[in-house]
Amino acid sequence: MINKKLKAAAILMIIHGAMIEAIPSLLMMPSIASGLGGTEMPPIFAIDFFKDNLMLMMPMAVMFGITRVIGAMGVLKNRMWGFYLSVINCVITMNLMLFMIPAGIADGILACSALILLLTGYFGKQTIR
């Protein structure tokens, strides 16, 4: 039986992976590839490198989203590999969010919340030895 914190973390990661990373990136790819989304898009990244290479970032966002959902499904099935994959995803997102201001703020909030839930759900009230 999976505890409530791990289940909440998994649900949060599914929302983050599917609804914030993978699906929007898949939907944006055609317009960016056709050149319609270049100058009309609001500034979502503080660094010019990300703005200039938005089309290359979309497949990476889809991969991150799918990996995040797979990890969350592993957590829901109470698998240790899912827990580790989810922790790795959260830590990587926490590092990458710094380069994607202001869009990274939402990623940071979701990833940090999920990481806290994962760790407190797994370790519970265990003390430091």
Short mmCIF file of N, CA and C in Angstrom, two decimals:
data_model
loop_
_atom_site.label_atom_id
_atom_site.label_comp_id
_atom_site.label_asym_id
_atom_site.label_seq_id
_atom_site.Cartn_x
_atom_site.Cartn_y
_atom_site.Cartn_z
N MET A 1 0.85 -1.19 0.00
CA MET A 1 0.00 0.00 0.00
C MET A 1 0.89 1.24 0.00
N ILE A 2 0.66 2.12 -0.93
CA ILE A 2 1.45 3.34 -1.07
C ILE A 2 0.92 4.39 -0.09
N ASN A 3 1.83 5.14 0.54
CA ASN A 3 1.35 6.14 1.49
C ASN A 3 0.86 7.40 0.74
N LYS A 4 0.17 8.25 1.46
CA LYS A 4 -0.50 9.40 0.85
C LYS A 4 0.48 10.42 0.27
N LYS A 5 1.62 10.60 0.93
CA LYS A 5 2.59 11.58 0.43
C LYS A 5 3.20 11.12 -0.89
N LEU A 6 3.52 9.83 -1.00
CA LEU A 6 4.07 9.32 -2.24
C LEU A 6 3.04 9.39 -3.36
N LYS A 7 1.80 9.10 -3.03
CA LYS A 7 0.73 9.17 -4.03
C LYS A 7 0.53 10.62 -4.49
N ALA A 8 0.56 11.56 -3.55
CA ALA A 8 0.41 12.97 -3.90
C ALA A 8 1.58 13.43 -4.76
N ALA A 9 2.80 12.98 -4.44
CA ALA A 9 3.97 13.34 -5.24
C ALA A 9 3.84 12.80 -6.66
N ALA A 10 3.38 11.56 -6.78
CA ALA A 10 3.22 10.94 -8.10
C ALA A 10 2.18 11.69 -8.92
N ILE A 11 1.08 12.06 -8.30
CA ILE A 11 0.04 12.81 -9.02
C ILE A 11 0.56 14.17 -9.45
N LEU A 12 1.29 14.83 -8.58
CA LEU A 12 1.90 16.12 -8.90
C LEU A 12 2.88 15.99 -10.07
N MET A 13 3.65 14.91 -10.08
CA MET A 13 4.61 14.70 -11.16
C MET A 13 3.92 14.35 -12.48
N ILE A 14 2.81 13.65 -12.42
CA ILE A 14 2.06 13.36 -13.65
C ILE A 14 1.49 14.65 -14.22
N ILE A 15 0.96 15.49 -13.36
CA ILE A 15 0.45 16.79 -13.82
C ILE A 15 1.58 17.61 -14.41
N HIS A 16 2.71 17.64 -13.73
CA HIS A 16 3.87 18.41 -14.19
C HIS A 16 4.39 17.85 -15.52
N GLY A 17 4.57 16.55 -15.59
CA GLY A 17 5.15 15.94 -16.78
C GLY A 17 4.25 15.99 -17.99
N ALA A 18 2.99 15.66 -17.81
CA ALA A 18 2.08 15.59 -18.95
C ALA A 18 1.50 16.94 -19.32
N MET A 19 0.96 17.64 -18.35
CA MET A 19 0.20 18.85 -18.66
C MET A 19 1.07 20.11 -18.78
N ILE A 20 2.26 20.11 -18.22
CA ILE A 20 3.07 21.32 -18.26
C ILE A 20 4.26 21.17 -19.20
N GLU A 21 4.78 19.95 -19.36
CA GLU A 21 5.94 19.78 -20.23
C GLU A 21 5.61 19.10 -21.55
N ALA A 22 5.12 17.88 -21.51
CA ALA A 22 5.00 17.09 -22.74
C ALA A 22 3.90 17.58 -23.69
N ILE A 23 2.69 17.70 -23.21
CA ILE A 23 1.58 18.06 -24.10
C ILE A 23 1.72 19.47 -24.68
N PRO A 24 2.02 20.50 -23.88
CA PRO A 24 2.20 21.83 -24.49
C PRO A 24 3.35 21.87 -25.49
N SER A 25 4.43 21.14 -25.21
CA SER A 25 5.55 21.12 -26.14
C SER A 25 5.17 20.47 -27.45
N LEU A 26 4.45 19.37 -27.37
CA LEU A 26 3.99 18.72 -28.60
C LEU A 26 3.06 19.62 -29.40
N LEU A 27 2.20 20.37 -28.71
CA LEU A 27 1.26 21.25 -29.40
C LEU A 27 1.95 22.48 -29.99
N MET A 28 3.06 22.92 -29.37
CA MET A 28 3.76 24.11 -29.86
C MET A 28 4.70 23.81 -31.02
N MET A 29 5.14 22.58 -31.16
CA MET A 29 6.13 22.25 -32.19
C MET A 29 5.73 22.66 -33.60
N PRO A 30 4.52 22.37 -34.06
CA PRO A 30 4.18 22.76 -35.44
C PRO A 30 4.23 24.26 -35.68
N SER A 31 3.75 25.06 -34.75
CA SER A 31 3.74 26.51 -34.98
C SER A 31 5.15 27.09 -34.94
N ILE A 32 5.99 26.56 -34.07
CA ILE A 32 7.37 27.06 -34.01
C ILE A 32 8.14 26.61 -35.25
N ALA A 33 7.91 25.37 -35.69
CA ALA A 33 8.61 24.86 -36.87
C ALA A 33 8.21 25.62 -38.13
N SER A 34 6.96 26.06 -38.19
CA SER A 34 6.51 26.79 -39.38
C SER A 34 6.89 28.26 -39.33
N GLY A 35 7.44 28.71 -38.22
CA GLY A 35 7.88 30.09 -38.11
C GLY A 35 6.82 31.03 -37.57
N LEU A 36 5.67 30.51 -37.21
CA LEU A 36 4.59 31.37 -36.71
C LEU A 36 4.82 31.80 -35.27
N GLY A 37 5.57 31.03 -34.51
CA GLY A 37 5.70 31.33 -33.09
C GLY A 37 6.96 32.07 -32.71
N GLY A 38 7.71 32.58 -33.66
CA GLY A 38 8.99 33.19 -33.36
C GLY A 38 8.91 34.50 -32.60
N THR A 39 8.44 35.55 -33.23
CA THR A 39 8.48 36.86 -32.59
C THR A 39 7.21 37.17 -31.81
N GLU A 40 6.13 36.49 -32.10
CA GLU A 40 4.88 36.78 -31.42
C GLU A 40 4.81 36.18 -30.02
N MET A 41 5.70 35.24 -29.73
CA MET A 41 5.66 34.57 -28.43
C MET A 41 6.16 35.51 -27.35
N PRO A 42 5.54 35.46 -26.18
CA PRO A 42 6.03 36.29 -25.07
C PRO A 42 7.40 35.81 -24.61
N PRO A 43 8.16 36.68 -24.00
CA PRO A 43 9.49 36.26 -23.52
C PRO A 43 9.36 35.32 -22.34
N ILE A 44 9.59 34.03 -22.59
CA ILE A 44 9.43 33.05 -21.52
C ILE A 44 10.77 32.61 -20.94
N PHE A 45 11.87 33.03 -21.54
CA PHE A 45 13.18 32.66 -21.05
C PHE A 45 14.05 33.90 -20.90
N ALA A 46 14.81 33.95 -19.84
CA ALA A 46 15.67 35.11 -19.58
C ALA A 46 16.94 35.06 -20.41
N ILE A 47 17.36 33.87 -20.81
CA ILE A 47 18.62 33.71 -21.55
C ILE A 47 18.33 33.59 -23.04
N ASP A 48 19.05 34.37 -23.84
CA ASP A 48 18.82 34.39 -25.28
C ASP A 48 19.04 33.04 -25.94
N PHE A 49 19.96 32.24 -25.41
CA PHE A 49 20.22 30.93 -25.99
C PHE A 49 18.94 30.09 -26.05
N PHE A 50 18.15 30.12 -24.98
CA PHE A 50 16.91 29.35 -24.96
C PHE A 50 15.87 29.94 -25.90
N LYS A 51 15.80 31.25 -25.97
CA LYS A 51 14.86 31.91 -26.89
C LYS A 51 15.19 31.55 -28.33
N ASP A 52 16.47 31.56 -28.66
CA ASP A 52 16.90 31.31 -30.03
C ASP A 52 16.79 29.84 -30.44
N ASN A 53 16.77 28.95 -29.49
CA ASN A 53 16.74 27.51 -29.79
C ASN A 53 15.48 26.85 -29.24
N LEU A 54 14.38 27.55 -29.30
CA LEU A 54 13.13 27.04 -28.74
C LEU A 54 12.69 25.74 -29.42
N MET A 55 12.87 25.64 -30.73
CA MET A 55 12.46 24.43 -31.44
C MET A 55 13.27 23.22 -30.99
N LEU A 56 14.53 23.42 -30.64
CA LEU A 56 15.35 22.31 -30.17
C LEU A 56 14.99 21.93 -28.73
N MET A 57 14.43 22.86 -27.99
CA MET A 57 14.07 22.58 -26.60
C MET A 57 12.76 21.81 -26.48
N MET A 58 11.90 21.90 -27.47
CA MET A 58 10.60 21.23 -27.39
C MET A 58 10.72 19.71 -27.27
N PRO A 59 11.54 19.04 -28.12
CA PRO A 59 11.67 17.58 -27.93
C PRO A 59 12.26 17.22 -26.57
N MET A 60 13.16 18.07 -26.06
CA MET A 60 13.73 17.79 -24.74
C MET A 60 12.66 17.91 -23.66
N ALA A 61 11.77 18.87 -23.80
CA ALA A 61 10.68 19.01 -22.82
C ALA A 61 9.76 17.80 -22.87
N VAL A 62 9.52 17.30 -24.08
CA VAL A 62 8.69 16.09 -24.21
C VAL A 62 9.37 14.91 -23.53
N MET A 63 10.69 14.76 -23.74
CA MET A 63 11.41 13.66 -23.09
C MET A 63 11.39 13.79 -21.58
N PHE A 64 11.60 15.00 -21.06
CA PHE A 64 11.54 15.22 -19.62
C PHE A 64 10.14 14.89 -19.10
N GLY A 65 9.12 15.32 -19.83
CA GLY A 65 7.75 15.07 -19.40
C GLY A 65 7.42 13.59 -19.36
N ILE A 66 7.81 12.87 -20.40
CA ILE A 66 7.54 11.43 -20.45
C ILE A 66 8.31 10.70 -19.36
N THR A 67 9.58 11.08 -19.16
CA THR A 67 10.38 10.46 -18.10
C THR A 67 9.78 10.73 -16.73
N ARG A 68 9.26 11.94 -16.54
CA ARG A 68 8.64 12.29 -15.26
C ARG A 68 7.38 11.45 -15.02
N VAL A 69 6.58 11.26 -16.07
CA VAL A 69 5.36 10.44 -15.93
C VAL A 69 5.72 8.98 -15.68
N ILE A 70 6.74 8.46 -16.34
CA ILE A 70 7.16 7.08 -16.11
C ILE A 70 7.62 6.89 -14.67
N GLY A 71 8.41 7.83 -14.16
CA GLY A 71 8.84 7.76 -12.77
C GLY A 71 7.67 7.80 -11.81
N ALA A 72 6.70 8.67 -12.11
CA ALA A 72 5.52 8.78 -11.25
C ALA A 72 4.71 7.48 -11.28
N MET A 73 4.62 6.86 -12.44
CA MET A 73 3.89 5.58 -12.52
C MET A 73 4.61 4.51 -11.70
N GLY A 74 5.95 4.54 -11.71
CA GLY A 74 6.71 3.62 -10.88
C GLY A 74 6.45 3.84 -9.40
N VAL A 75 6.34 5.11 -9.00
CA VAL A 75 6.03 5.42 -7.59
C VAL A 75 4.63 4.91 -7.26
N LEU A 76 3.68 5.13 -8.15
CA LEU A 76 2.31 4.65 -7.89
C LEU A 76 2.25 3.13 -7.77
N LYS A 77 3.14 2.44 -8.49
CA LYS A 77 3.19 0.98 -8.41
C LYS A 77 4.12 0.51 -7.29
N ASN A 78 4.60 1.49 -6.48
CA ASN A 78 5.44 1.19 -5.31
C ASN A 78 6.75 0.52 -5.71
N ARG A 79 7.36 1.01 -6.78
CA ARG A 79 8.63 0.48 -7.26
C ARG A 79 9.76 1.43 -6.89
N MET A 80 10.87 0.87 -6.43
CA MET A 80 12.01 1.69 -6.01
C MET A 80 12.61 2.43 -7.19
N TRP A 81 12.63 1.81 -8.39
CA TRP A 81 13.19 2.50 -9.55
C TRP A 81 12.38 3.76 -9.86
N GLY A 82 11.08 3.72 -9.64
CA GLY A 82 10.24 4.89 -9.87
C GLY A 82 10.55 6.00 -8.89
N PHE A 83 10.82 5.62 -7.65
CA PHE A 83 11.21 6.60 -6.64
C PHE A 83 12.52 7.28 -7.03
N TYR A 84 13.54 6.48 -7.38
CA TYR A 84 14.83 7.05 -7.76
C TYR A 84 14.73 7.91 -9.01
N LEU A 85 14.01 7.42 -10.01
CA LEU A 85 13.84 8.20 -11.24
C LEU A 85 13.14 9.53 -10.95
N SER A 86 12.16 9.51 -10.09
CA SER A 86 11.43 10.73 -9.73
C SER A 86 12.32 11.71 -8.97
N VAL A 87 13.12 11.21 -8.04
CA VAL A 87 14.04 12.09 -7.30
C VAL A 87 15.05 12.71 -8.27
N ILE A 88 15.60 11.91 -9.17
CA ILE A 88 16.56 12.43 -10.16
C ILE A 88 15.90 13.50 -11.02
N ASN A 89 14.67 13.24 -11.48
CA ASN A 89 13.94 14.24 -12.29
C ASN A 89 13.77 15.55 -11.53
N CYS A 90 13.39 15.45 -10.27
CA CYS A 90 13.17 16.67 -9.48
C CYS A 90 14.46 17.46 -9.29
N VAL A 91 15.56 16.76 -9.01
CA VAL A 91 16.84 17.43 -8.79
C VAL A 91 17.32 18.09 -10.09
N ILE A 92 17.20 17.40 -11.21
CA ILE A 92 17.59 17.99 -12.49
C ILE A 92 16.74 19.22 -12.79
N THR A 93 15.45 19.13 -12.55
CA THR A 93 14.56 20.26 -12.80
C THR A 93 14.92 21.44 -11.92
N MET A 94 15.27 21.17 -10.67
CA MET A 94 15.67 22.27 -9.77
C MET A 94 16.92 22.98 -10.29
N ASN A 95 17.82 22.25 -10.93
CA ASN A 95 19.01 22.87 -11.50
C ASN A 95 18.70 23.63 -12.79
N LEU A 96 17.85 23.07 -13.63
CA LEU A 96 17.54 23.71 -14.91
C LEU A 96 16.60 24.90 -14.77
N MET A 97 15.79 24.93 -13.73
CA MET A 97 14.82 26.01 -13.59
C MET A 97 15.50 27.37 -13.46
N LEU A 98 16.71 27.39 -12.97
CA LEU A 98 17.44 28.64 -12.80
C LEU A 98 17.73 29.32 -14.13
N PHE A 99 17.87 28.53 -15.19
CA PHE A 99 18.20 29.07 -16.50
C PHE A 99 16.97 29.44 -17.31
N MET A 100 15.80 29.12 -16.81
CA MET A 100 14.57 29.34 -17.58
C MET A 100 13.60 30.28 -16.88
N ILE A 101 14.14 31.32 -16.29
CA ILE A 101 13.30 32.31 -15.62
C ILE A 101 12.61 33.13 -16.69
N PRO A 102 11.36 33.43 -16.63
CA PRO A 102 10.38 33.17 -15.58
C PRO A 102 9.63 31.85 -15.71
N ALA A 103 9.76 31.17 -16.88
CA ALA A 103 9.00 29.93 -17.06
C ALA A 103 9.41 28.85 -16.07
N GLY A 104 10.64 28.88 -15.61
CA GLY A 104 11.13 27.87 -14.68
C GLY A 104 10.55 27.96 -13.29
N ILE A 105 9.89 29.06 -12.97
CA ILE A 105 9.32 29.21 -11.63
C ILE A 105 8.25 28.15 -11.38
N ALA A 106 7.39 27.92 -12.36
CA ALA A 106 6.35 26.88 -12.22
C ALA A 106 7.00 25.50 -12.11
N ASP A 107 8.02 25.24 -12.93
CA ASP A 107 8.74 23.98 -12.83
C ASP A 107 9.34 23.80 -11.44
N GLY A 108 9.93 24.86 -10.92
CA GLY A 108 10.55 24.79 -9.60
C GLY A 108 9.56 24.52 -8.49
N ILE A 109 8.44 25.19 -8.55
CA ILE A 109 7.41 24.99 -7.52
C ILE A 109 6.92 23.55 -7.53
N LEU A 110 6.63 23.02 -8.72
CA LEU A 110 6.12 21.65 -8.82
C LEU A 110 7.20 20.62 -8.46
N ALA A 111 8.42 20.81 -8.98
CA ALA A 111 9.49 19.84 -8.71
C ALA A 111 9.90 19.85 -7.25
N CYS A 112 10.03 21.02 -6.66
CA CYS A 112 10.41 21.09 -5.24
C CYS A 112 9.33 20.49 -4.35
N SER A 113 8.08 20.77 -4.65
CA SER A 113 6.97 20.20 -3.88
C SER A 113 6.96 18.68 -3.99
N ALA A 114 7.13 18.18 -5.21
CA ALA A 114 7.15 16.73 -5.40
C ALA A 114 8.33 16.09 -4.68
N LEU A 115 9.49 16.74 -4.73
CA LEU A 115 10.67 16.19 -4.06
C LEU A 115 10.46 16.12 -2.55
N ILE A 116 9.90 17.17 -1.98
CA ILE A 116 9.62 17.17 -0.53
C ILE A 116 8.65 16.04 -0.18
N LEU A 117 7.60 15.90 -0.98
CA LEU A 117 6.63 14.82 -0.73
C LEU A 117 7.27 13.45 -0.88
N LEU A 118 8.11 13.28 -1.90
CA LEU A 118 8.78 11.99 -2.10
C LEU A 118 9.67 11.64 -0.91
N LEU A 119 10.48 12.59 -0.49
CA LEU A 119 11.43 12.30 0.59
C LEU A 119 10.74 12.12 1.94
N THR A 120 9.75 12.97 2.23
CA THR A 120 9.04 12.80 3.51
C THR A 120 8.16 11.56 3.50
N GLY A 121 7.63 11.22 2.33
CA GLY A 121 6.83 9.99 2.23
C GLY A 121 7.66 8.74 2.37
N TYR A 122 8.87 8.77 1.84
CA TYR A 122 9.74 7.60 1.90
C TYR A 122 10.40 7.45 3.27
N PHE A 123 10.97 8.53 3.77
CA PHE A 123 11.72 8.45 5.03
C PHE A 123 10.85 8.62 6.26
N GLY A 124 9.69 9.26 6.13
CA GLY A 124 8.79 9.43 7.24
C GLY A 124 9.42 10.09 8.44
N LYS A 125 9.29 9.48 9.59
CA LYS A 125 9.83 10.04 10.83
C LYS A 125 11.17 9.43 11.21
N GLN A 126 11.83 8.83 10.24
CA GLN A 126 13.13 8.22 10.49
C GLN A 126 14.13 9.30 10.91
N THR A 127 14.92 9.00 11.92
CA THR A 127 15.88 9.99 12.42
C THR A 127 17.23 9.82 11.74
N ILE A 128 18.05 10.86 11.82
CA ILE A 128 19.40 10.83 11.27
C ILE A 128 20.28 10.04 12.23
N ARG A 129 21.02 9.10 11.72
CA ARG A 129 21.86 8.25 12.59
C ARG A 129 23.27 8.73 12.60
#
